[in-house]
PDB file of C-alpha atoms in Angstrom:
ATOM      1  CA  UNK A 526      80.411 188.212  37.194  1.00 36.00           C
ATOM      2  CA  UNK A 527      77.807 185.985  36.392  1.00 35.00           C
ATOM      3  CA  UNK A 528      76.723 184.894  32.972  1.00 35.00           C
ATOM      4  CA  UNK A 529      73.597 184.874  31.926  1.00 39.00           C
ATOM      5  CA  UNK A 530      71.364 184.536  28.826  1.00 40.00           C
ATOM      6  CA  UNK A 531      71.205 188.828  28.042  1.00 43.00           C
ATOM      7  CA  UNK A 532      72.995 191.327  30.301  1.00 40.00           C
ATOM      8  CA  UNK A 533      70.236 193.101  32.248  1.00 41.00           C
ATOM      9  CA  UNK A 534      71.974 196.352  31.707  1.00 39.00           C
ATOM     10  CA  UNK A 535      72.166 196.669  27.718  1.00 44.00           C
ATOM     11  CA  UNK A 536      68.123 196.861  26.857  1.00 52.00           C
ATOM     12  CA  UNK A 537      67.428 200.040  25.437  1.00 51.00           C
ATOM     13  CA  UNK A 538      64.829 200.840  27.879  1.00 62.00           C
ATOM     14  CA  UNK A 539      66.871 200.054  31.309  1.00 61.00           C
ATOM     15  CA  UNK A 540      69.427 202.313  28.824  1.00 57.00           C
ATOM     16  CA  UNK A 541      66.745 205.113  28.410  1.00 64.00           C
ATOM     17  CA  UNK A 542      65.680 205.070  32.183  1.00 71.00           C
ATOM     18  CA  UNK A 543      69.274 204.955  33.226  1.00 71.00           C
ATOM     19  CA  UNK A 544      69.368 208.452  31.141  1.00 82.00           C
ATOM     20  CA  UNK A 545      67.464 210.407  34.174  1.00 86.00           C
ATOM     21  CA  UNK A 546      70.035 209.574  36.660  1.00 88.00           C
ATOM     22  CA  UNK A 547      73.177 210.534  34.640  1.00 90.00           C
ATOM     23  CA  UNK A 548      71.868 213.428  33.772  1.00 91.00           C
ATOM     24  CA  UNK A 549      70.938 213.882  37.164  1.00 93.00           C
ATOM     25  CA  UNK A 550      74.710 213.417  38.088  1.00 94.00           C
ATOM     26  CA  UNK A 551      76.120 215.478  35.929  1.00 95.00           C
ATOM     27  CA  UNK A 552      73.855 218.510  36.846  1.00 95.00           C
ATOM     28  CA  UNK A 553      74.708 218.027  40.516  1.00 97.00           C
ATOM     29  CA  UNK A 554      78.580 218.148  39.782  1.00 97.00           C
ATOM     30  CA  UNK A 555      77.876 220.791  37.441  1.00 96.00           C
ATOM     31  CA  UNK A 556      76.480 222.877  40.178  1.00 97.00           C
ATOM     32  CA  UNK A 557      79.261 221.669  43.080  1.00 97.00           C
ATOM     33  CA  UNK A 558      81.901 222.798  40.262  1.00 97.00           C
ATOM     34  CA  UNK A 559      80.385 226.102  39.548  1.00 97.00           C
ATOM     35  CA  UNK A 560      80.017 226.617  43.552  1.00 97.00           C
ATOM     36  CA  UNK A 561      84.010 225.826  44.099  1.00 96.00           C
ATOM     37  CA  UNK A 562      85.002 228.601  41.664  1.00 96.00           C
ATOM     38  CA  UNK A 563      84.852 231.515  44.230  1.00 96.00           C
ATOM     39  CA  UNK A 564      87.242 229.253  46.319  1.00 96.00           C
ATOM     40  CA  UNK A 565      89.067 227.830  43.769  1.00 96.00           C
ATOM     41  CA  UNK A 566      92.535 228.825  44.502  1.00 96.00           C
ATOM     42  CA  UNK A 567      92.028 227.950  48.395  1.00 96.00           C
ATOM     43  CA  UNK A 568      90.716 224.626  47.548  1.00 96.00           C
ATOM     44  CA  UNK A 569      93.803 223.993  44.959  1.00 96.00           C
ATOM     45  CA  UNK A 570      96.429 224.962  46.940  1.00 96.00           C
ATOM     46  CA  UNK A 571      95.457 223.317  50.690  1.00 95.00           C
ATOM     47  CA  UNK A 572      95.562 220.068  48.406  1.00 96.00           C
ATOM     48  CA  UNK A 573      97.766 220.299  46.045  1.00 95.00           C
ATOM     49  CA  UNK A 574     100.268 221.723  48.822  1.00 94.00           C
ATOM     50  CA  UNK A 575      99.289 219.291  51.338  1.00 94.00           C
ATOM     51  CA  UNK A 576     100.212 216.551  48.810  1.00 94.00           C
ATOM     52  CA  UNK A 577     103.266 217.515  47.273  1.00 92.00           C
ATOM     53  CA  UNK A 578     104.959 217.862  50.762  1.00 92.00           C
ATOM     54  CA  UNK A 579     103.573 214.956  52.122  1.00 92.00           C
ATOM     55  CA  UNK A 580     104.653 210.910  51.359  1.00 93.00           C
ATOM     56  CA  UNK A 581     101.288 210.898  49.235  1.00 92.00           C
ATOM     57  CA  UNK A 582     103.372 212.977  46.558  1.00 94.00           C
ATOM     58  CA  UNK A 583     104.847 209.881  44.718  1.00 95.00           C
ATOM     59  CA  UNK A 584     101.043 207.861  44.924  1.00 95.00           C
ATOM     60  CA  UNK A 585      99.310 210.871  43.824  1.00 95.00           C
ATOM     61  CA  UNK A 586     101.606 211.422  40.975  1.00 95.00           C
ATOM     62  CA  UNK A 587     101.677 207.433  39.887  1.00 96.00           C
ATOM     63  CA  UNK A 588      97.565 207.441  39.876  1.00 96.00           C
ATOM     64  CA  UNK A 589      97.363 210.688  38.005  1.00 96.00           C
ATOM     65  CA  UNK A 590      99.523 210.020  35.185  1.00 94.00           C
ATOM     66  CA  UNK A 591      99.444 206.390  34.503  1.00 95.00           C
ATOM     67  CA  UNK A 592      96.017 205.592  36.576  1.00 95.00           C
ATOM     68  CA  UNK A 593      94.074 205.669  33.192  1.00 96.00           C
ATOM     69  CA  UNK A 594      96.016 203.127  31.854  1.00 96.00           C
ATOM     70  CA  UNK A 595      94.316 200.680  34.115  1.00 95.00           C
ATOM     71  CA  UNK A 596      91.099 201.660  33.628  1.00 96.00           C
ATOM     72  CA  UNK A 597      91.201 201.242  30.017  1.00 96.00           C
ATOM     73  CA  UNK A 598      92.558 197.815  30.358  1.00 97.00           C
ATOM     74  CA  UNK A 599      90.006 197.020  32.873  1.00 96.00           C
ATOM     75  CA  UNK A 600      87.716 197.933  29.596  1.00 96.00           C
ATOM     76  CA  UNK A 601      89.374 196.197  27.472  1.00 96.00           C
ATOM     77  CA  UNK A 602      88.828 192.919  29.618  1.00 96.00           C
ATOM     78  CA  UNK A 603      85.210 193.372  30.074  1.00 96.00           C
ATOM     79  CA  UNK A 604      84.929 193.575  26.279  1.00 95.00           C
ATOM     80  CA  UNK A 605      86.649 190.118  25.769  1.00 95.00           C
ATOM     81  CA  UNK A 606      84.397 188.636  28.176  1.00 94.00           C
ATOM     82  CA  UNK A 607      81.916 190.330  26.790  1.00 92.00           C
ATOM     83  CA  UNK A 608      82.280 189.453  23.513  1.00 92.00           C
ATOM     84  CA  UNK A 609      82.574 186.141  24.606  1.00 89.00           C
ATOM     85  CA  UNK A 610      78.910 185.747  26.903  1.00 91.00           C
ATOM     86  CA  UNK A 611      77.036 188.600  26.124  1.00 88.00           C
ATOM     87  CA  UNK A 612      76.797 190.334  22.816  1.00 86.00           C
ATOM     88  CA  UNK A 613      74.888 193.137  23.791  1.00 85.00           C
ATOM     89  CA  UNK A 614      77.109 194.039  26.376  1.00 88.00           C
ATOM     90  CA  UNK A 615      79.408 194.066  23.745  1.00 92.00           C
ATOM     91  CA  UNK A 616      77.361 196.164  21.964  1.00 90.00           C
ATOM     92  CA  UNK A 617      77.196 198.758  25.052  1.00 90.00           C
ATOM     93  CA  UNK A 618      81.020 199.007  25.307  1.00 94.00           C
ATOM     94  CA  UNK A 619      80.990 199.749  21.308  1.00 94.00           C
ATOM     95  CA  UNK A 620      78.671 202.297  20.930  1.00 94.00           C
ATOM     96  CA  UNK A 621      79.891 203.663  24.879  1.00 95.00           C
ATOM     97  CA  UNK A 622      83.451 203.590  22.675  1.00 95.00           C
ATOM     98  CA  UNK A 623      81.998 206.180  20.840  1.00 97.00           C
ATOM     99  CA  UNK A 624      80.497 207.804  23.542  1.00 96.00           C
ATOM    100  CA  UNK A 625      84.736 208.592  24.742  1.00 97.00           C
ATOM    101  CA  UNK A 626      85.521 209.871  21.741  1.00 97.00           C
ATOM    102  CA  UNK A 627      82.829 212.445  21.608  1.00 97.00           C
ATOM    103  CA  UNK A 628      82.804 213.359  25.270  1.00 97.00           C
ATOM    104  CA  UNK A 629      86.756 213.661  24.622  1.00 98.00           C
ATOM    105  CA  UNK A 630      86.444 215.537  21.436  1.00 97.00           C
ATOM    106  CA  UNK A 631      83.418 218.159  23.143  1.00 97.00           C
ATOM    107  CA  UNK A 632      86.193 218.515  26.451  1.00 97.00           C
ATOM    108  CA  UNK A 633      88.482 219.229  23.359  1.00 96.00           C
ATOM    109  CA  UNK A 634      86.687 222.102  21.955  1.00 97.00           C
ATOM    110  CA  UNK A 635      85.753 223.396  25.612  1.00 96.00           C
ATOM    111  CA  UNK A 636      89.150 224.222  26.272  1.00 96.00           C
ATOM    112  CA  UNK A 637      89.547 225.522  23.024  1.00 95.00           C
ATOM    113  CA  UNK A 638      87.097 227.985  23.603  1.00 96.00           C
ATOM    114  CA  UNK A 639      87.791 228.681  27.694  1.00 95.00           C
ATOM    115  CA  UNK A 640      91.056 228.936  27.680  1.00 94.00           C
ATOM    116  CA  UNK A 641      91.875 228.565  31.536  1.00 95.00           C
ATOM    117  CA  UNK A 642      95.495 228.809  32.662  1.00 95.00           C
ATOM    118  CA  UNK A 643      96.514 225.692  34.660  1.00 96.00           C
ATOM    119  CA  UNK A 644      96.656 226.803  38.509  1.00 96.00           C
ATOM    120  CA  UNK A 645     100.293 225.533  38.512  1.00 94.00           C
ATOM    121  CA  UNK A 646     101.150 228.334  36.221  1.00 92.00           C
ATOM    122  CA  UNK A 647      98.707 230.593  37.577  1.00 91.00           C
ATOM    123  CA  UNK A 648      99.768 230.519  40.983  1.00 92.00           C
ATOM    124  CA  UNK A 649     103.299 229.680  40.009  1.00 89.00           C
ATOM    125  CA  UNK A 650     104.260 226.554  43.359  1.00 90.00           C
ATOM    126  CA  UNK A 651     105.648 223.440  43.513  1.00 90.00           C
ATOM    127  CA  UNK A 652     103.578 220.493  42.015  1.00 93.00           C
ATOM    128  CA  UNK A 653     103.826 216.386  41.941  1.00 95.00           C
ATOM    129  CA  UNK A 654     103.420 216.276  38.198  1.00 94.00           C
ATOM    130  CA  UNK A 655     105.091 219.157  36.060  1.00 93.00           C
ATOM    131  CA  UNK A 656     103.310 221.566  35.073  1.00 93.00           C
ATOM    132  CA  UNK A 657     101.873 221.375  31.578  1.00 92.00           C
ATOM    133  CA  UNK A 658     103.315 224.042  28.963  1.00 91.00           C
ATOM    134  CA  UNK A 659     100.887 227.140  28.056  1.00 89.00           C
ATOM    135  CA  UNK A 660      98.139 226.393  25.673  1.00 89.00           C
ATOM    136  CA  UNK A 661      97.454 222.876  27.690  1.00 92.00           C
ATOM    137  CA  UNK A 662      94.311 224.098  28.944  1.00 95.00           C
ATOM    138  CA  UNK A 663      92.995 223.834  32.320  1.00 95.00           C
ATOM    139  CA  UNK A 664      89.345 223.606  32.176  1.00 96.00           C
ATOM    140  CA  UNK A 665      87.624 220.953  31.824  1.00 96.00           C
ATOM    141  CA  UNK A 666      90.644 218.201  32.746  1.00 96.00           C
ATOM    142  CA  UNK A 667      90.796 216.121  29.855  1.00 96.00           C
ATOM    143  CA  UNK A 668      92.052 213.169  32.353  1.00 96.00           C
ATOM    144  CA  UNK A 669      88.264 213.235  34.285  1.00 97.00           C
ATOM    145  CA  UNK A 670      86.284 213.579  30.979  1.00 98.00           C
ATOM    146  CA  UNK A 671      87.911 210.263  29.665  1.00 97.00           C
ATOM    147  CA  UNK A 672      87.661 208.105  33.386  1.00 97.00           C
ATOM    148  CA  UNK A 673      84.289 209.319  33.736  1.00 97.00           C
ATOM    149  CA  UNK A 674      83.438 207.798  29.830  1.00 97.00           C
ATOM    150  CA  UNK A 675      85.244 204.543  30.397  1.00 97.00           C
ATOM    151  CA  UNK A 676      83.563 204.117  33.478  1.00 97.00           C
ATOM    152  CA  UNK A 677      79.811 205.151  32.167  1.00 96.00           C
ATOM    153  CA  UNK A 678      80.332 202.757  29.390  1.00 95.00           C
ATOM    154  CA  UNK A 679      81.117 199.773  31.552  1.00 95.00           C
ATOM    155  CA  UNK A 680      78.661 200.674  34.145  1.00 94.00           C
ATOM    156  CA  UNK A 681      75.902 200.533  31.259  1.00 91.00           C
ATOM    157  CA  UNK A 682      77.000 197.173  29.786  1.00 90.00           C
ATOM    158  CA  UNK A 683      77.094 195.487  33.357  1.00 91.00           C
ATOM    159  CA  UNK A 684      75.970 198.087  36.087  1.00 90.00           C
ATOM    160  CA  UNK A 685      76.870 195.603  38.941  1.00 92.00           C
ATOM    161  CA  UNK A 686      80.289 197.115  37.987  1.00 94.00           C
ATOM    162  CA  UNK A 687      79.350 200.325  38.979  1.00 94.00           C
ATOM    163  CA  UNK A 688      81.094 200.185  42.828  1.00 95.00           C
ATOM    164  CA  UNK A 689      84.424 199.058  41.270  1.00 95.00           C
ATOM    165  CA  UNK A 690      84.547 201.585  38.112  1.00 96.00           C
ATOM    166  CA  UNK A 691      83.156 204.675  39.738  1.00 96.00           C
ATOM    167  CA  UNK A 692      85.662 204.701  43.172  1.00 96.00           C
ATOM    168  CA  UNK A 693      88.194 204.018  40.360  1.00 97.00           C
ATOM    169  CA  UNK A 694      86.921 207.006  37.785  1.00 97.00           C
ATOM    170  CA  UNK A 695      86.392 209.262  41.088  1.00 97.00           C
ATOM    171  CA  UNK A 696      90.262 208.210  42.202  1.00 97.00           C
ATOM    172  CA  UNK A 697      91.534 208.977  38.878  1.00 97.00           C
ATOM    173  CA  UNK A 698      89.706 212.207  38.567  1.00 97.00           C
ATOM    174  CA  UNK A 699      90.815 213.922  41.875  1.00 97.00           C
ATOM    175  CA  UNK A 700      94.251 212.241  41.470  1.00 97.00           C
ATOM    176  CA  UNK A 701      94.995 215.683  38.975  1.00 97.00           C
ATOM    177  CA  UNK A 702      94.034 217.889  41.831  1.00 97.00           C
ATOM    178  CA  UNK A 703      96.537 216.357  43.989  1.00 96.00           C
ATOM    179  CA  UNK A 704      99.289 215.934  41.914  1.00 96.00           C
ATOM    180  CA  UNK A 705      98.715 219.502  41.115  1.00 95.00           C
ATOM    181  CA  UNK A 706      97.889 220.117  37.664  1.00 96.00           C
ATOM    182  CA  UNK A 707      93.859 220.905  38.050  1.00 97.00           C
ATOM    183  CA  UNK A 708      91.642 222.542  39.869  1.00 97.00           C
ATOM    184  CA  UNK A 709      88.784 221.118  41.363  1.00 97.00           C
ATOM    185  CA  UNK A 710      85.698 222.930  39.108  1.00 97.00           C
ATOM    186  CA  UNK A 711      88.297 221.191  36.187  1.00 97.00           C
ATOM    187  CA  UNK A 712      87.365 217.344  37.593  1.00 98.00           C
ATOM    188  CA  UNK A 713      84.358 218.091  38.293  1.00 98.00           C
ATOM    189  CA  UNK A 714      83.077 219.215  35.406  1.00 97.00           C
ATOM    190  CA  UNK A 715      85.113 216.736  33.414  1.00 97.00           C
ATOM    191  CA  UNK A 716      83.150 213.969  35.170  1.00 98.00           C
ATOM    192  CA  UNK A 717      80.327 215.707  34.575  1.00 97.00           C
ATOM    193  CA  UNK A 718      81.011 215.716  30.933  1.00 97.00           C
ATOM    194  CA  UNK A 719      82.064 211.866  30.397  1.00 97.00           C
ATOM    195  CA  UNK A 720      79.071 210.973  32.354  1.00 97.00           C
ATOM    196  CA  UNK A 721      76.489 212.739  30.404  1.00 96.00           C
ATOM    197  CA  UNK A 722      78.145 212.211  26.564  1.00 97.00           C
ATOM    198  CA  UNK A 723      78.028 208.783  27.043  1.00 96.00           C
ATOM    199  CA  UNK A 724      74.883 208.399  28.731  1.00 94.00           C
ATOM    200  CA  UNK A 725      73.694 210.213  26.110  1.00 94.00           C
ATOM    201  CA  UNK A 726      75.219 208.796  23.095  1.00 94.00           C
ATOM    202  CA  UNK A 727      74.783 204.767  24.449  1.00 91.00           C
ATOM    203  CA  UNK A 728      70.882 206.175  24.677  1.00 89.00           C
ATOM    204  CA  UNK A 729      70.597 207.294  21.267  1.00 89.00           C
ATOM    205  CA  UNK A 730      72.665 204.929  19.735  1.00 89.00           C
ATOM    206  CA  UNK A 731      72.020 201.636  21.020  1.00 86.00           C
ATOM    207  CA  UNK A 732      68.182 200.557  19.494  1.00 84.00           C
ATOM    208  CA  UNK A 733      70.158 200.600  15.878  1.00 84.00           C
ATOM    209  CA  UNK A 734      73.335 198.992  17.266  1.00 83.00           C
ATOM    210  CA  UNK A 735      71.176 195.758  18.598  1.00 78.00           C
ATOM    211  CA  UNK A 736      69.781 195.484  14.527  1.00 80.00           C
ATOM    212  CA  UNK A 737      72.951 193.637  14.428  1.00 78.00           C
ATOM    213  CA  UNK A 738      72.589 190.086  14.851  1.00 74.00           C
ATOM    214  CA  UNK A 739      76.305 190.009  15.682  1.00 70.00           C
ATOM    215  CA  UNK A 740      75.615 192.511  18.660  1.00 70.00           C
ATOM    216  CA  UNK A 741      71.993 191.320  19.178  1.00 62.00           C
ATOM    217  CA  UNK A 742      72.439 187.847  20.515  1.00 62.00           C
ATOM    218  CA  UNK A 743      73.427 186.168  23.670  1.00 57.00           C
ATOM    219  CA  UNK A 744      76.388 184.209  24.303  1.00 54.00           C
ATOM    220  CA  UNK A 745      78.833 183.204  21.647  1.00 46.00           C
ATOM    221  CA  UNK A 746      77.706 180.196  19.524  1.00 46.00           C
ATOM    222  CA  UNK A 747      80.187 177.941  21.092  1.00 44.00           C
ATOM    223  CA  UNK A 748      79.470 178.764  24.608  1.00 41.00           C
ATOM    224  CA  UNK A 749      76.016 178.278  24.120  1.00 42.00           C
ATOM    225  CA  UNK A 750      76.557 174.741  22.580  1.00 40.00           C
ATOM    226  CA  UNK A 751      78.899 174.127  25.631  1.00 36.00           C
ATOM    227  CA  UNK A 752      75.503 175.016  27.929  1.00 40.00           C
ATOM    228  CA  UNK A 753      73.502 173.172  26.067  1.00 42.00           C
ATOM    229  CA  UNK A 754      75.337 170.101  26.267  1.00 42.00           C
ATOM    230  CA  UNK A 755      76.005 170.532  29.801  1.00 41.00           C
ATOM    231  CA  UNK A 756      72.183 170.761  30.421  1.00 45.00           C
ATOM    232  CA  UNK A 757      71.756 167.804  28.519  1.00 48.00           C
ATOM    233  CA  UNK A 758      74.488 165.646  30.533  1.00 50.00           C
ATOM    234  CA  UNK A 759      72.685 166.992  33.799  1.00 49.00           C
ATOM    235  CA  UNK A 760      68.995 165.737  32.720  1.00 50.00           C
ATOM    236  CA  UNK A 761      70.705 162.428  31.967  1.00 51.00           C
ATOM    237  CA  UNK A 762      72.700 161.920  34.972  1.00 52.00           C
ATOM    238  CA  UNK A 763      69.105 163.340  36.949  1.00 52.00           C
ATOM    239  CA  UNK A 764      67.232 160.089  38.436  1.00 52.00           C
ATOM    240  CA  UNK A 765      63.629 161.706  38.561  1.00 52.00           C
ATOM    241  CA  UNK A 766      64.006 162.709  34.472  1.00 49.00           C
ATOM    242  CA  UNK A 767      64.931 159.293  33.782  1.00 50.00           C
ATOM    243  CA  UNK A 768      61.945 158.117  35.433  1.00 50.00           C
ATOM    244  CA  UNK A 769      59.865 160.819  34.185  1.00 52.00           C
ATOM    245  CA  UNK A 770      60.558 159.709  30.513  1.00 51.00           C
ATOM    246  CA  UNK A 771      60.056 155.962  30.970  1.00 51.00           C
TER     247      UNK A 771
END
């Protein structure tokens, strides 16, 4: 990653123009979701069958229940570095923070409202994962919502990120399908949700995050005094300068 003066990815208009492709996205998995419902069953089961018999049982289950965890760290590490060399990309991953939350907390009160069984109790087979007790509901998967947020938010603050985080958030999402405990409208639309919260949220929230000086400027205060002193040695050490100022 390369550190420069601003992140190219945390003005508020790249931010607004980025908003016509997410919600772009999410419409398109929005749509492939609703079209896998007539199938849904046949879909489920010639994966989550196929997996659960297969030596991909173990992997499948491993990504799907822990494979958050790395994502989150992977987060967490951008916002150190962040923090660190670009303030505004801080500033992204804050306000993207609360971007999770609410695309968690709306996935929340979907599911509250739906009420889908999971298809491992519906159609009663074996699955990688156990199958979650009734009133854990199916639809949208909880799992996809929050690995489609992390991923938005890190995408936004540095968007050359975007082919690691979204094979990752993609992984993680169909990872419940195969370890058995979703179907695939649930990921689908779960994605669908993180992307668009978030995209939303870091949209409207962002132009009165950046009033912050703290969140406003570039590089910590000691890393630019380490540049600057650098780029002072260089001009120095540089012949043609020297000349230049005699």
């Amino acid at each position: 990653m390369v550190v420069t003066e601003s992140s190219p990815g945390v003005s508020p208009r790249l931010i607004r123009s980025m908003l016509i492709p997410a919600v772009g996205l999410a419409l398109v998995l929005a749509l492939l979701a609703a079209a896998t419902v007539p199938i849904r069953d046949r879909l489920y089961l010639s994966v989550a069958q196929t997996v659960e018999a297969s030596f991909l049982g173990p992997v499948a289950g491993l990504i799907a229940d822990k494979g958050l965890l790395a994502l989150v760290a992977f987060t967490a590490v951008l916002a150190a570095w962040s923090w660190r060399n670009d303030r505004r990309g801080f500033g992204t991953l804050v306000v993207g923070g609360i971007g999770v939350v609410s695309a968690y907390l709306s996935s929340e009160l979907v599911k509250l409202v739906v009420t889908e069984p999971r298809p491992c109790r519906a159609l009663g087979i074996e699955t990688v994962l156990e199958c979650p007790e009734v009133g854990d509901w199916s639809w949208p998967s909880n799992h996809s919502v929050i690995a489609a947020s992390f991923a938005t938010a890190c995408i936004l603050a540095a968007p050359r990120l975007i082919w690691v985080v979204a094979p990752v958030a993609a992984l993680l999402a169909f990872s419940r399908v195969m370890a058995g405990v979703h179907y695939v409208h649930d990921v689908l639309s779960g994605v669908a949700l993180g992307v668009l919260v978030v995209s939303l949220v870091v949209a409207a929230l962002l132009p009165f995050a950046l009033r912050f000086p703290l969140l406003s400027q570039g590089p910590h205060p000691d890393v630019r005094a380490v540049r600057t002193a650098a780029g002072r040695r260089e001009n120095d050490e540089d012949p043609s300068t020297r000349r230049r100022n005699n």
